[in-house]
Amino acid sequence: MKRSVANIIREYGPFPNVEAIHGVTYDGQRIWFGVGQQLNALDPGNGQPVRSLNVVADAGTAFDGQYLYQISGDHIQKVDPHDGNIIATIPTPSAENSGLAWGEGSLWVGQYRNRKIHQIDPETGEVLRTLESNRCVTGVTWNGTELWHGTWENDESELRHVNPDTGEVLETIEMPSGTGVSGLESDGNGQFFCGGGGSGKLRTVRRS
C-alpha cells in the first residue's frame, strides 16, 4: 500500500459567519461547501465567494455534472444550482451520514460512526452496495475511476483510496496532526478539496 504525507497547497477561509464546513463538491468552476443553513460557492482561483443557496446543508455535498445533491438531515436533496430549487428528495440509508459523492451513475454516502460507505440508487435511495472501513468516514469522492474517502478520529485524519468492490485500502495520504477532513472532493486533476470542520477552512491537497 502506498503511503504519503499531504501536500497542502492552499487554504481558503475561515469565512464570515461560518462555524464549520459540512460537505464539499466541485462543479468544474466553483467549490461548493455546506455550512449548515446554506450551500456556498467560491472561485478556487481567487478564493472569493460567488454564490449562496438557501439549502440546509449539514453533511455531504455532491455534483453529477448538472445538479447538486445535498444531505439535509435524513434526506438527500437534488438541487438546481442555478436557482436553489429542490428537484427531488430521497431518504438516506440511515443516520450518521457524513459524506456524499457522485460516481458510476450512483450516489455514495459515507457514514461517520458506522464506518461505512453505501452506494445508492440516486432515484430511489435503495442501497446497492456497502463497503466497510476501520476508521470513521468523513467524506467521499470519486477521482475519475478511483474511490476515495476521508477519515478523522481524535487528531488524526487521512485521505484513503479504496477498492470500490471490497473497500480494501490501496493508498493513504496523511493529513497534518490536528487537521481534520470534513467533506472531500476531487477536481479530477490530482487535487483534493477538503473541508476543515470547525476551523471553517477549506484546504487544497495535491496528490504526489
Coordinates of C-alpha atoms in Angstrom, one line a residue:
M1 CA 0.0 0.0 0.0
K2 CA 1.3 3.4 -0.9
R3 CA 1.6 6.0 1.9
S4 CA 2.4 9.7 1.7
V5 CA 2.0 12.9 3.6
A6 CA -0.5 15.6 2.5
N7 CA 0.9 18.5 0.4
I8 CA -1.5 21.3 1.4
I9 CA -1.0 23.9 -1.4
R10 CA -3.8 26.4 -0.4
E11 CA -6.2 27.3 2.3
Y12 CA -9.4 29.3 2.0
G13 CA -11.2 30.9 4.9
P14 CA -12.2 31.0 7.6
F15 CA -15.3 32.7 6.2
P16 CA -17.6 35.2 7.9
N17 CA -20.5 33.6 9.8
V18 CA -19.3 30.1 9.0
E19 CA -18.7 27.9 12.1
A20 CA -18.0 24.7 10.3
I21 CA -17.7 23.0 6.9
H22 CA -20.1 20.1 6.5
G23 CA -19.7 19.0 2.8
V24 CA -17.6 19.8 -0.3
T25 CA -18.1 19.4 -4.0
Y26 CA -16.7 20.9 -7.3
D27 CA -18.7 21.7 -10.4
G28 CA -15.6 22.3 -12.6
Q29 CA -15.6 26.1 -11.9
R30 CA -16.7 26.6 -8.3
I31 CA -16.1 24.8 -5.0
W32 CA -19.5 24.3 -3.2
F33 CA -19.5 23.8 0.6
G34 CA -22.2 23.2 3.1
V35 CA -22.3 25.4 6.1
G36 CA -25.4 24.4 8.0
Q37 CA -28.3 26.5 6.7
Q38 CA -26.7 27.4 3.4
L39 CA -24.7 26.0 0.5
N40 CA -22.0 28.4 -0.6
A41 CA -19.7 28.5 -3.6
L42 CA -16.4 30.2 -4.2
D43 CA -14.0 30.7 -7.1
P44 CA -10.9 28.5 -6.4
G45 CA -8.8 30.8 -8.5
N46 CA -9.2 33.9 -6.3
G47 CA -10.9 32.4 -3.2
Q48 CA -13.8 34.8 -3.4
P49 CA -17.4 33.8 -2.7
V50 CA -19.6 33.8 -5.8
R51 CA -22.9 32.1 -4.8
S52 CA -25.0 31.2 -1.9
L53 CA -28.2 29.0 -1.9
N54 CA -30.7 28.7 1.0
V55 CA -30.4 24.9 1.3
V56 CA -30.0 23.1 4.6
A57 CA -26.5 21.6 4.3
D58 CA -25.5 19.7 7.4
A59 CA -23.5 16.8 5.8
G60 CA -22.2 15.7 2.4
T61 CA -22.4 17.5 -0.9
A62 CA -22.1 16.1 -4.5
F63 CA -22.4 17.2 -8.1
D64 CA -23.4 14.9 -11.0
G65 CA -22.5 17.3 -13.9
Q66 CA -25.9 19.1 -13.8
Y67 CA -27.4 19.0 -10.3
L68 CA -26.1 19.4 -6.8
Y69 CA -27.0 16.7 -4.1
Q70 CA -27.1 17.8 -0.5
I71 CA -27.6 15.7 2.7
S72 CA -30.1 17.5 4.8
G73 CA -31.0 15.6 8.0
D74 CA -32.2 12.1 7.0
H75 CA -32.8 13.1 3.3
I76 CA -30.7 13.8 0.2
Q77 CA -32.0 16.8 -1.8
K78 CA -31.4 17.2 -5.5
V79 CA -30.8 20.9 -6.1
D80 CA -30.7 23.1 -9.2
P81 CA -27.5 25.1 -8.8
H82 CA -28.9 28.0 -10.8
D83 CA -31.8 28.9 -8.5
G84 CA -31.6 26.5 -5.5
N85 CA -34.9 24.8 -6.3
I86 CA -35.3 21.3 -4.9
I87 CA -35.8 18.9 -7.8
A88 CA -36.3 15.7 -5.8
T89 CA -35.7 14.2 -2.4
I90 CA -34.7 10.6 -1.4
P91 CA -34.0 9.1 2.0
T92 CA -30.5 8.5 3.3
P93 CA -29.7 4.8 4.2
S94 CA -29.6 5.6 7.9
A95 CA -28.4 8.2 10.4
E96 CA -24.8 9.4 10.9
N97 CA -24.3 10.5 7.3
S98 CA -21.1 12.4 6.8
G99 CA -20.1 12.4 3.1
L100 CA -21.6 12.3 -0.4
A101 CA -20.2 11.7 -3.8
W102 CA -21.4 11.1 -7.4
G103 CA -19.7 8.2 -9.3
E104 CA -20.6 5.4 -11.7
G105 CA -24.1 6.8 -12.1
S106 CA -24.7 6.4 -8.3
L107 CA -24.6 8.4 -5.2
W108 CA -22.1 7.2 -2.5
V109 CA -23.0 8.0 1.1
G110 CA -20.3 8.0 3.8
Q111 CA -21.3 7.3 7.4
Y112 CA -19.2 8.6 10.3
R113 CA -19.6 6.3 13.4
N114 CA -21.0 3.4 11.3
R115 CA -17.7 3.5 9.3
K116 CA -19.4 2.6 6.1
I117 CA -19.9 3.8 2.5
H118 CA -23.1 3.0 0.8
Q119 CA -23.6 3.1 -3.0
I120 CA -27.3 4.0 -3.5
D121 CA -29.7 4.4 -6.4
P122 CA -30.0 8.2 -7.0
E123 CA -33.7 7.9 -7.9
T124 CA -34.9 5.8 -5.0
G125 CA -32.2 5.7 -2.3
E126 CA -32.0 1.9 -2.5
V127 CA -28.7 0.6 -1.2
L128 CA -26.9 -1.2 -3.9
R129 CA -23.6 -1.9 -2.2
T130 CA -22.0 -1.4 1.2
L131 CA -18.2 -1.0 2.0
E132 CA -16.8 -1.3 5.5
S133 CA -14.0 0.9 6.8
N134 CA -11.9 0.6 10.0
R135 CA -12.0 4.4 10.5
C136 CA -14.8 6.9 10.8
V137 CA -15.7 8.1 7.3
T138 CA -15.8 11.9 7.0
G139 CA -16.1 12.5 3.2
V140 CA -16.3 10.6 0.0
T141 CA -15.2 11.4 -3.6
W142 CA -14.5 9.8 -7.0
N143 CA -11.3 10.8 -8.7
G144 CA -12.0 9.5 -12.2
T145 CA -12.1 5.8 -11.7
E146 CA -10.8 5.9 -8.1
L147 CA -13.0 5.9 -4.9
W148 CA -11.5 8.0 -2.0
H149 CA -12.8 8.8 1.4
G150 CA -11.7 10.9 4.3
T151 CA -11.2 9.8 7.9
W152 CA -11.0 11.7 11.1
E153 CA -10.6 10.3 14.6
N154 CA -9.1 12.2 17.6
D155 CA -6.5 14.5 15.9
E156 CA -5.6 12.1 13.1
S157 CA -7.0 12.3 9.6
E158 CA -6.3 10.7 6.2
L159 CA -7.4 10.6 2.6
R160 CA -7.8 7.0 1.6
H161 CA -8.0 5.4 -1.9
V162 CA -10.1 2.2 -1.6
N163 CA -11.1 -0.6 -3.8
P164 CA -14.8 0.2 -4.7
D165 CA -15.7 -3.5 -4.8
T166 CA -14.1 -4.6 -1.5
G167 CA -13.2 -1.5 0.5
E168 CA -9.5 -2.6 0.7
V169 CA -7.3 0.4 1.3
L170 CA -4.9 0.9 -1.6
E171 CA -3.3 4.3 -0.7
T172 CA -3.3 6.8 2.1
I173 CA -2.4 10.5 2.3
E174 CA -1.8 11.5 5.9
M175 CA -3.1 15.0 6.9
P176 CA -1.0 17.0 9.5
S177 CA -1.9 16.3 13.1
G178 CA -4.9 18.4 14.2
T179 CA -6.0 19.0 10.6
G180 CA -9.2 17.1 10.1
V181 CA -11.2 16.3 6.9
S182 CA -15.0 17.1 6.9
G183 CA -16.0 16.7 3.3
L184 CA -13.9 15.6 0.4
E185 CA -13.9 16.3 -3.3
S186 CA -11.5 15.7 -6.2
D187 CA -11.0 18.2 -9.1
G188 CA -10.1 15.3 -11.4
N189 CA -6.6 16.7 -11.9
G190 CA -4.7 15.4 -8.9
Q191 CA -6.1 17.8 -6.3
F192 CA -8.5 17.3 -3.5
F193 CA -10.6 19.9 -1.8
C194 CA -11.0 19.1 1.9
G195 CA -13.5 20.7 4.4
G196 CA -11.7 21.6 7.6
G197 CA -14.5 21.0 10.1
G198 CA -14.7 23.5 12.9
S199 CA -11.8 25.5 11.6
G200 CA -14.2 26.9 9.0
K201 CA -11.5 26.4 6.3
L202 CA -11.2 24.7 3.0
R203 CA -7.9 23.2 2.0
T204 CA -6.5 22.0 -1.3
V205 CA -4.3 18.9 -1.2
R206 CA -2.1 18.0 -4.2
R207 CA -1.6 14.3 -4.7
S208 CA 2.1 13.3 -5.0

